[in-house]
Amino acid sequence: MSIFVAVQSDDFCVASEYNELRRQSGCGAIVTFSGLVRELSDNQLHSMTLEHYPGMTEQALTAIAEQAQQRWQLGAVHLIHRVGTLKPHEQIVFVGIASPHRAAAFAACEFIMDYLKNRAPLWKKEHTSNGDYWVEAKTSDQHALTRWD
Protein backbone atom coordinates (compact mmCIF):
# COMPACT_ATOMS: atom_id res chain seq x y z
CA MET A 1 0.00 0.00 0.00
CA SER A 2 1.19 3.50 -0.71
CA ILE A 3 0.48 6.50 1.48
CA PHE A 4 0.89 10.07 0.28
CA VAL A 5 0.47 12.87 2.83
CA ALA A 6 0.95 16.58 2.20
CA VAL A 7 0.35 19.68 4.28
CA GLN A 8 0.57 22.67 1.98
CA SER A 9 -0.59 26.19 1.31
CA ASP A 10 -1.05 25.57 -2.42
CA ASP A 11 -4.35 24.33 -3.80
CA PHE A 12 -4.63 20.77 -5.12
CA CYS A 13 -6.25 19.31 -8.21
CA VAL A 14 -8.84 16.63 -7.47
CA ALA A 15 -8.56 15.22 -11.02
CA SER A 16 -4.78 14.83 -10.73
CA GLU A 17 -5.10 13.09 -7.37
CA TYR A 18 -7.78 10.79 -8.77
CA ASN A 19 -5.59 9.88 -11.74
CA GLU A 20 -2.71 9.01 -9.40
CA LEU A 21 -5.01 6.72 -7.42
CA ARG A 22 -6.14 5.00 -10.65
CA ARG A 23 -2.57 3.74 -11.15
CA GLN A 24 -2.87 1.32 -8.24
CA SER A 25 -2.93 -2.24 -9.52
CA GLY A 26 -5.58 -4.56 -8.16
CA CYS A 27 -7.91 -1.76 -7.14
CA GLY A 28 -11.47 -1.67 -8.38
CA ALA A 29 -12.73 1.24 -6.30
CA ILE A 30 -11.70 4.83 -5.70
CA VAL A 31 -13.46 7.05 -3.19
CA THR A 32 -12.56 10.72 -2.83
CA PHE A 33 -13.61 13.48 -0.49
CA SER A 34 -12.82 17.17 -0.84
CA GLY A 35 -13.69 19.56 1.98
CA LEU A 36 -14.33 23.24 1.29
CA VAL A 37 -14.38 26.43 3.35
CA ARG A 38 -18.07 26.91 3.92
CA GLU A 39 -19.95 30.11 4.55
CA LEU A 40 -21.39 30.67 8.00
CA SER A 41 -25.11 31.18 8.52
CA ASP A 42 -24.90 33.75 11.33
CA ASN A 43 -21.72 35.70 10.49
CA GLN A 44 -20.27 36.68 7.16
CA LEU A 45 -17.07 34.68 6.76
CA HIS A 46 -14.31 36.65 5.05
CA SER A 47 -11.63 33.99 5.37
CA MET A 48 -10.28 31.18 7.52
CA THR A 49 -6.70 30.73 8.68
CA LEU A 50 -5.45 27.19 9.30
CA GLU A 51 -2.35 26.72 11.44
CA HIS A 52 -0.32 23.59 12.14
CA TYR A 53 2.89 22.24 13.65
CA PRO A 54 5.18 21.43 10.69
CA GLY A 55 6.44 17.88 10.88
CA MET A 56 4.08 16.90 13.68
CA THR A 57 1.00 17.40 11.52
CA GLU A 58 2.39 15.28 8.68
CA GLN A 59 3.34 12.57 11.18
CA ALA A 60 -0.17 12.58 12.70
CA LEU A 61 -1.84 12.39 9.27
CA THR A 62 0.44 9.53 8.23
CA ALA A 63 -0.42 7.65 11.44
CA ILE A 64 -4.15 8.07 10.71
CA ALA A 65 -3.66 6.71 7.17
CA GLU A 66 -1.67 3.77 8.57
CA GLN A 67 -4.50 3.00 11.02
CA ALA A 68 -6.91 2.88 8.09
CA GLN A 69 -4.55 0.53 6.27
CA GLN A 70 -4.54 -1.80 9.27
CA ARG A 71 -8.35 -1.94 9.34
CA TRP A 72 -9.11 -2.33 5.62
CA GLN A 73 -7.49 -3.72 2.49
CA LEU A 74 -6.33 -0.57 0.71
CA GLY A 75 -4.13 0.02 -2.30
CA ALA A 76 -3.38 3.70 -1.70
CA VAL A 77 -4.26 6.67 0.46
CA HIS A 78 -3.78 10.28 -0.61
CA LEU A 79 -4.31 12.83 2.15
CA ILE A 80 -3.76 16.54 1.54
CA HIS A 81 -4.55 19.30 4.03
CA ARG A 82 -4.09 22.96 3.25
CA VAL A 83 -2.85 25.58 5.69
CA GLY A 84 -2.71 29.35 5.56
CA THR A 85 -5.53 31.78 4.82
CA LEU A 86 -8.38 30.48 2.66
CA LYS A 87 -11.54 32.14 1.34
CA PRO A 88 -15.07 30.67 1.25
CA HIS A 89 -15.46 27.86 -1.29
CA GLU A 90 -11.72 27.15 -1.45
CA GLN A 91 -10.57 23.56 -0.94
CA ILE A 92 -9.21 22.63 2.49
CA VAL A 93 -8.76 18.88 2.50
CA PHE A 94 -8.58 15.95 0.10
CA VAL A 95 -8.85 12.29 1.01
CA GLY A 96 -8.54 9.71 -1.73
CA ILE A 97 -8.68 5.96 -1.24
CA ALA A 98 -7.95 3.24 -3.79
CA SER A 99 -9.05 -0.23 -2.74
CA PRO A 100 -9.96 -3.56 -4.29
CA HIS A 101 -13.50 -3.11 -2.90
CA ARG A 102 -15.84 -0.12 -2.55
CA ALA A 103 -16.97 -0.87 1.01
CA ALA A 104 -13.40 -0.64 2.29
CA ALA A 105 -12.76 2.54 0.29
CA PHE A 106 -15.86 4.30 1.65
CA ALA A 107 -15.21 3.20 5.23
CA ALA A 108 -11.54 4.18 5.14
CA CYS A 109 -12.36 7.62 3.74
CA GLU A 110 -14.88 8.30 6.51
CA PHE A 111 -12.53 6.91 9.16
CA ILE A 112 -9.69 9.18 8.01
CA MET A 113 -11.90 12.28 8.03
CA ASP A 114 -13.31 11.49 11.47
CA TYR A 115 -9.85 10.98 12.95
CA LEU A 116 -8.36 13.95 11.11
CA LYS A 117 -11.04 16.29 12.53
CA ASN A 118 -10.32 15.07 16.05
CA ARG A 119 -6.65 14.11 16.21
CA ALA A 120 -4.67 16.14 13.69
CA PRO A 121 -2.74 19.11 15.15
CA LEU A 122 -4.50 21.74 13.03
CA TRP A 123 -6.21 24.90 14.26
CA LYS A 124 -8.77 27.06 12.45
CA LYS A 125 -9.47 30.73 13.01
CA GLU A 126 -12.51 32.23 11.31
CA HIS A 127 -12.35 35.86 10.22
CA THR A 128 -15.95 37.13 10.15
CA SER A 129 -17.89 40.37 10.00
CA ASN A 130 -18.27 40.06 13.81
CA GLY A 131 -14.56 39.51 14.54
CA ASP A 132 -12.03 36.70 14.57
CA TYR A 133 -12.72 33.41 16.38
CA TRP A 134 -10.82 30.18 16.96
CA VAL A 135 -12.99 27.24 15.95
CA GLU A 136 -13.64 24.94 18.90
CA ALA A 137 -13.93 21.17 18.66
CA LYS A 138 -17.48 20.03 17.99
CA THR A 139 -19.16 17.41 20.12
CA SER A 140 -20.58 15.85 16.95
CA ASP A 141 -17.06 15.37 15.55
CA GLN A 142 -15.90 13.77 18.79
CA HIS A 143 -18.98 11.54 18.85
CA ALA A 144 -18.22 10.36 15.29
CA LEU A 145 -15.13 8.56 16.61
CA THR A 146 -17.24 6.20 18.72
CA ARG A 147 -18.47 4.33 15.67
CA TRP A 148 -14.91 3.14 15.01
CA ASP A 149 -14.45 1.53 18.45
CSV table of C-alpha atoms in Angstrom, one decimal:
chain,number,residue,atom,x,y,z
A,1,MET,CA,0.0,0.0,0.0
A,2,SER,CA,1.2,3.5,-0.7
A,3,ILE,CA,0.5,6.5,1.5
A,4,PHE,CA,0.9,10.1,0.3
A,5,VAL,CA,0.5,12.9,2.8
A,6,ALA,CA,1.0,16.6,2.2
A,7,VAL,CA,0.3,19.7,4.3
A,8,GLN,CA,0.6,22.7,2.0
A,9,SER,CA,-0.6,26.2,1.3
A,10,ASP,CA,-1.0,25.6,-2.4
A,11,ASP,CA,-4.4,24.3,-3.8
A,12,PHE,CA,-4.6,20.8,-5.1
A,13,CYS,CA,-6.3,19.3,-8.2
A,14,VAL,CA,-8.8,16.6,-7.5
A,15,ALA,CA,-8.6,15.2,-11.0
A,16,SER,CA,-4.8,14.8,-10.7
A,17,GLU,CA,-5.1,13.1,-7.4
A,18,TYR,CA,-7.8,10.8,-8.8
A,19,ASN,CA,-5.6,9.9,-11.7
A,20,GLU,CA,-2.7,9.0,-9.4
A,21,LEU,CA,-5.0,6.7,-7.4
A,22,ARG,CA,-6.1,5.0,-10.6
A,23,ARG,CA,-2.6,3.7,-11.2
A,24,GLN,CA,-2.9,1.3,-8.2
A,25,SER,CA,-2.9,-2.2,-9.5
A,26,GLY,CA,-5.6,-4.6,-8.2
A,27,CYS,CA,-7.9,-1.8,-7.1
A,28,GLY,CA,-11.5,-1.7,-8.4
A,29,ALA,CA,-12.7,1.2,-6.3
A,30,ILE,CA,-11.7,4.8,-5.7
A,31,VAL,CA,-13.5,7.1,-3.2
A,32,THR,CA,-12.6,10.7,-2.8
A,33,PHE,CA,-13.6,13.5,-0.5
A,34,SER,CA,-12.8,17.2,-0.8
A,35,GLY,CA,-13.7,19.6,2.0
A,36,LEU,CA,-14.3,23.2,1.3
A,37,VAL,CA,-14.4,26.4,3.3
A,38,ARG,CA,-18.1,26.9,3.9
A,39,GLU,CA,-20.0,30.1,4.5
A,40,LEU,CA,-21.4,30.7,8.0
A,41,SER,CA,-25.1,31.2,8.5
A,42,ASP,CA,-24.9,33.8,11.3
A,43,ASN,CA,-21.7,35.7,10.5
A,44,GLN,CA,-20.3,36.7,7.2
A,45,LEU,CA,-17.1,34.7,6.8
A,46,HIS,CA,-14.3,36.7,5.1
A,47,SER,CA,-11.6,34.0,5.4
A,48,MET,CA,-10.3,31.2,7.5
A,49,THR,CA,-6.7,30.7,8.7
A,50,LEU,CA,-5.4,27.2,9.3
A,51,GLU,CA,-2.3,26.7,11.4
A,52,HIS,CA,-0.3,23.6,12.1
A,53,TYR,CA,2.9,22.2,13.6
A,54,PRO,CA,5.2,21.4,10.7
A,55,GLY,CA,6.4,17.9,10.9
A,56,MET,CA,4.1,16.9,13.7
A,57,THR,CA,1.0,17.4,11.5
A,58,GLU,CA,2.4,15.3,8.7
A,59,GLN,CA,3.3,12.6,11.2
A,60,ALA,CA,-0.2,12.6,12.7
A,61,LEU,CA,-1.8,12.4,9.3
A,62,THR,CA,0.4,9.5,8.2
A,63,ALA,CA,-0.4,7.7,11.4
A,64,ILE,CA,-4.1,8.1,10.7
A,65,ALA,CA,-3.7,6.7,7.2
A,66,GLU,CA,-1.7,3.8,8.6
A,67,GLN,CA,-4.5,3.0,11.0
A,68,ALA,CA,-6.9,2.9,8.1
A,69,GLN,CA,-4.5,0.5,6.3
A,70,GLN,CA,-4.5,-1.8,9.3
A,71,ARG,CA,-8.4,-1.9,9.3
A,72,TRP,CA,-9.1,-2.3,5.6
A,73,GLN,CA,-7.5,-3.7,2.5
A,74,LEU,CA,-6.3,-0.6,0.7
A,75,GLY,CA,-4.1,0.0,-2.3
A,76,ALA,CA,-3.4,3.7,-1.7
A,77,VAL,CA,-4.3,6.7,0.5
A,78,HIS,CA,-3.8,10.3,-0.6
A,79,LEU,CA,-4.3,12.8,2.1
A,80,ILE,CA,-3.8,16.5,1.5
A,81,HIS,CA,-4.6,19.3,4.0
A,82,ARG,CA,-4.1,23.0,3.3
A,83,VAL,CA,-2.8,25.6,5.7
A,84,GLY,CA,-2.7,29.4,5.6
A,85,THR,CA,-5.5,31.8,4.8
A,86,LEU,CA,-8.4,30.5,2.7
A,87,LYS,CA,-11.5,32.1,1.3
A,88,PRO,CA,-15.1,30.7,1.3
A,89,HIS,CA,-15.5,27.9,-1.3
A,90,GLU,CA,-11.7,27.1,-1.5
A,91,GLN,CA,-10.6,23.6,-0.9
A,92,ILE,CA,-9.2,22.6,2.5
A,93,VAL,CA,-8.8,18.9,2.5
A,94,PHE,CA,-8.6,15.9,0.1
A,95,VAL,CA,-8.8,12.3,1.0
A,96,GLY,CA,-8.5,9.7,-1.7
A,97,ILE,CA,-8.7,6.0,-1.2
A,98,ALA,CA,-7.9,3.2,-3.8
A,99,SER,CA,-9.1,-0.2,-2.7
A,100,PRO,CA,-10.0,-3.6,-4.3
A,101,HIS,CA,-13.5,-3.1,-2.9
A,102,ARG,CA,-15.8,-0.1,-2.5
A,103,ALA,CA,-17.0,-0.9,1.0
A,104,ALA,CA,-13.4,-0.6,2.3
A,105,ALA,CA,-12.8,2.5,0.3
A,106,PHE,CA,-15.9,4.3,1.7
A,107,ALA,CA,-15.2,3.2,5.2
A,108,ALA,CA,-11.5,4.2,5.1
A,109,CYS,CA,-12.4,7.6,3.7
A,110,GLU,CA,-14.9,8.3,6.5
A,111,PHE,CA,-12.5,6.9,9.2
A,112,ILE,CA,-9.7,9.2,8.0
A,113,MET,CA,-11.9,12.3,8.0
A,114,ASP,CA,-13.3,11.5,11.5
A,115,TYR,CA,-9.8,11.0,12.9
A,116,LEU,CA,-8.4,14.0,11.1
A,117,LYS,CA,-11.0,16.3,12.5
A,118,ASN,CA,-10.3,15.1,16.1
A,119,ARG,CA,-6.6,14.1,16.2
A,120,ALA,CA,-4.7,16.1,13.7
A,121,PRO,CA,-2.7,19.1,15.1
A,122,LEU,CA,-4.5,21.7,13.0
A,123,TRP,CA,-6.2,24.9,14.3
A,124,LYS,CA,-8.8,27.1,12.5
A,125,LYS,CA,-9.5,30.7,13.0
A,126,GLU,CA,-12.5,32.2,11.3
A,127,HIS,CA,-12.4,35.9,10.2
A,128,THR,CA,-15.9,37.1,10.2
A,129,SER,CA,-17.9,40.4,10.0
A,130,ASN,CA,-18.3,40.1,13.8
A,131,GLY,CA,-14.6,39.5,14.5
A,132,ASP,CA,-12.0,36.7,14.6
A,133,TYR,CA,-12.7,33.4,16.4
A,134,TRP,CA,-10.8,30.2,17.0
A,135,VAL,CA,-13.0,27.2,16.0
A,136,GLU,CA,-13.6,24.9,18.9
A,137,ALA,CA,-13.9,21.2,18.7
A,138,LYS,CA,-17.5,20.0,18.0
A,139,THR,CA,-19.2,17.4,20.1
A,140,SER,CA,-20.6,15.9,17.0
A,141,ASP,CA,-17.1,15.4,15.6
A,142,GLN,CA,-15.9,13.8,18.8
A,143,HIS,CA,-19.0,11.5,18.8
A,144,ALA,CA,-18.2,10.4,15.3
A,145,LEU,CA,-15.1,8.6,16.6
A,146,THR,CA,-17.2,6.2,18.7
A,147,ARG,CA,-18.5,4.3,15.7
A,148,TRP,CA,-14.9,3.1,15.0
A,149,ASP,CA,-14.4,1.5,18.4
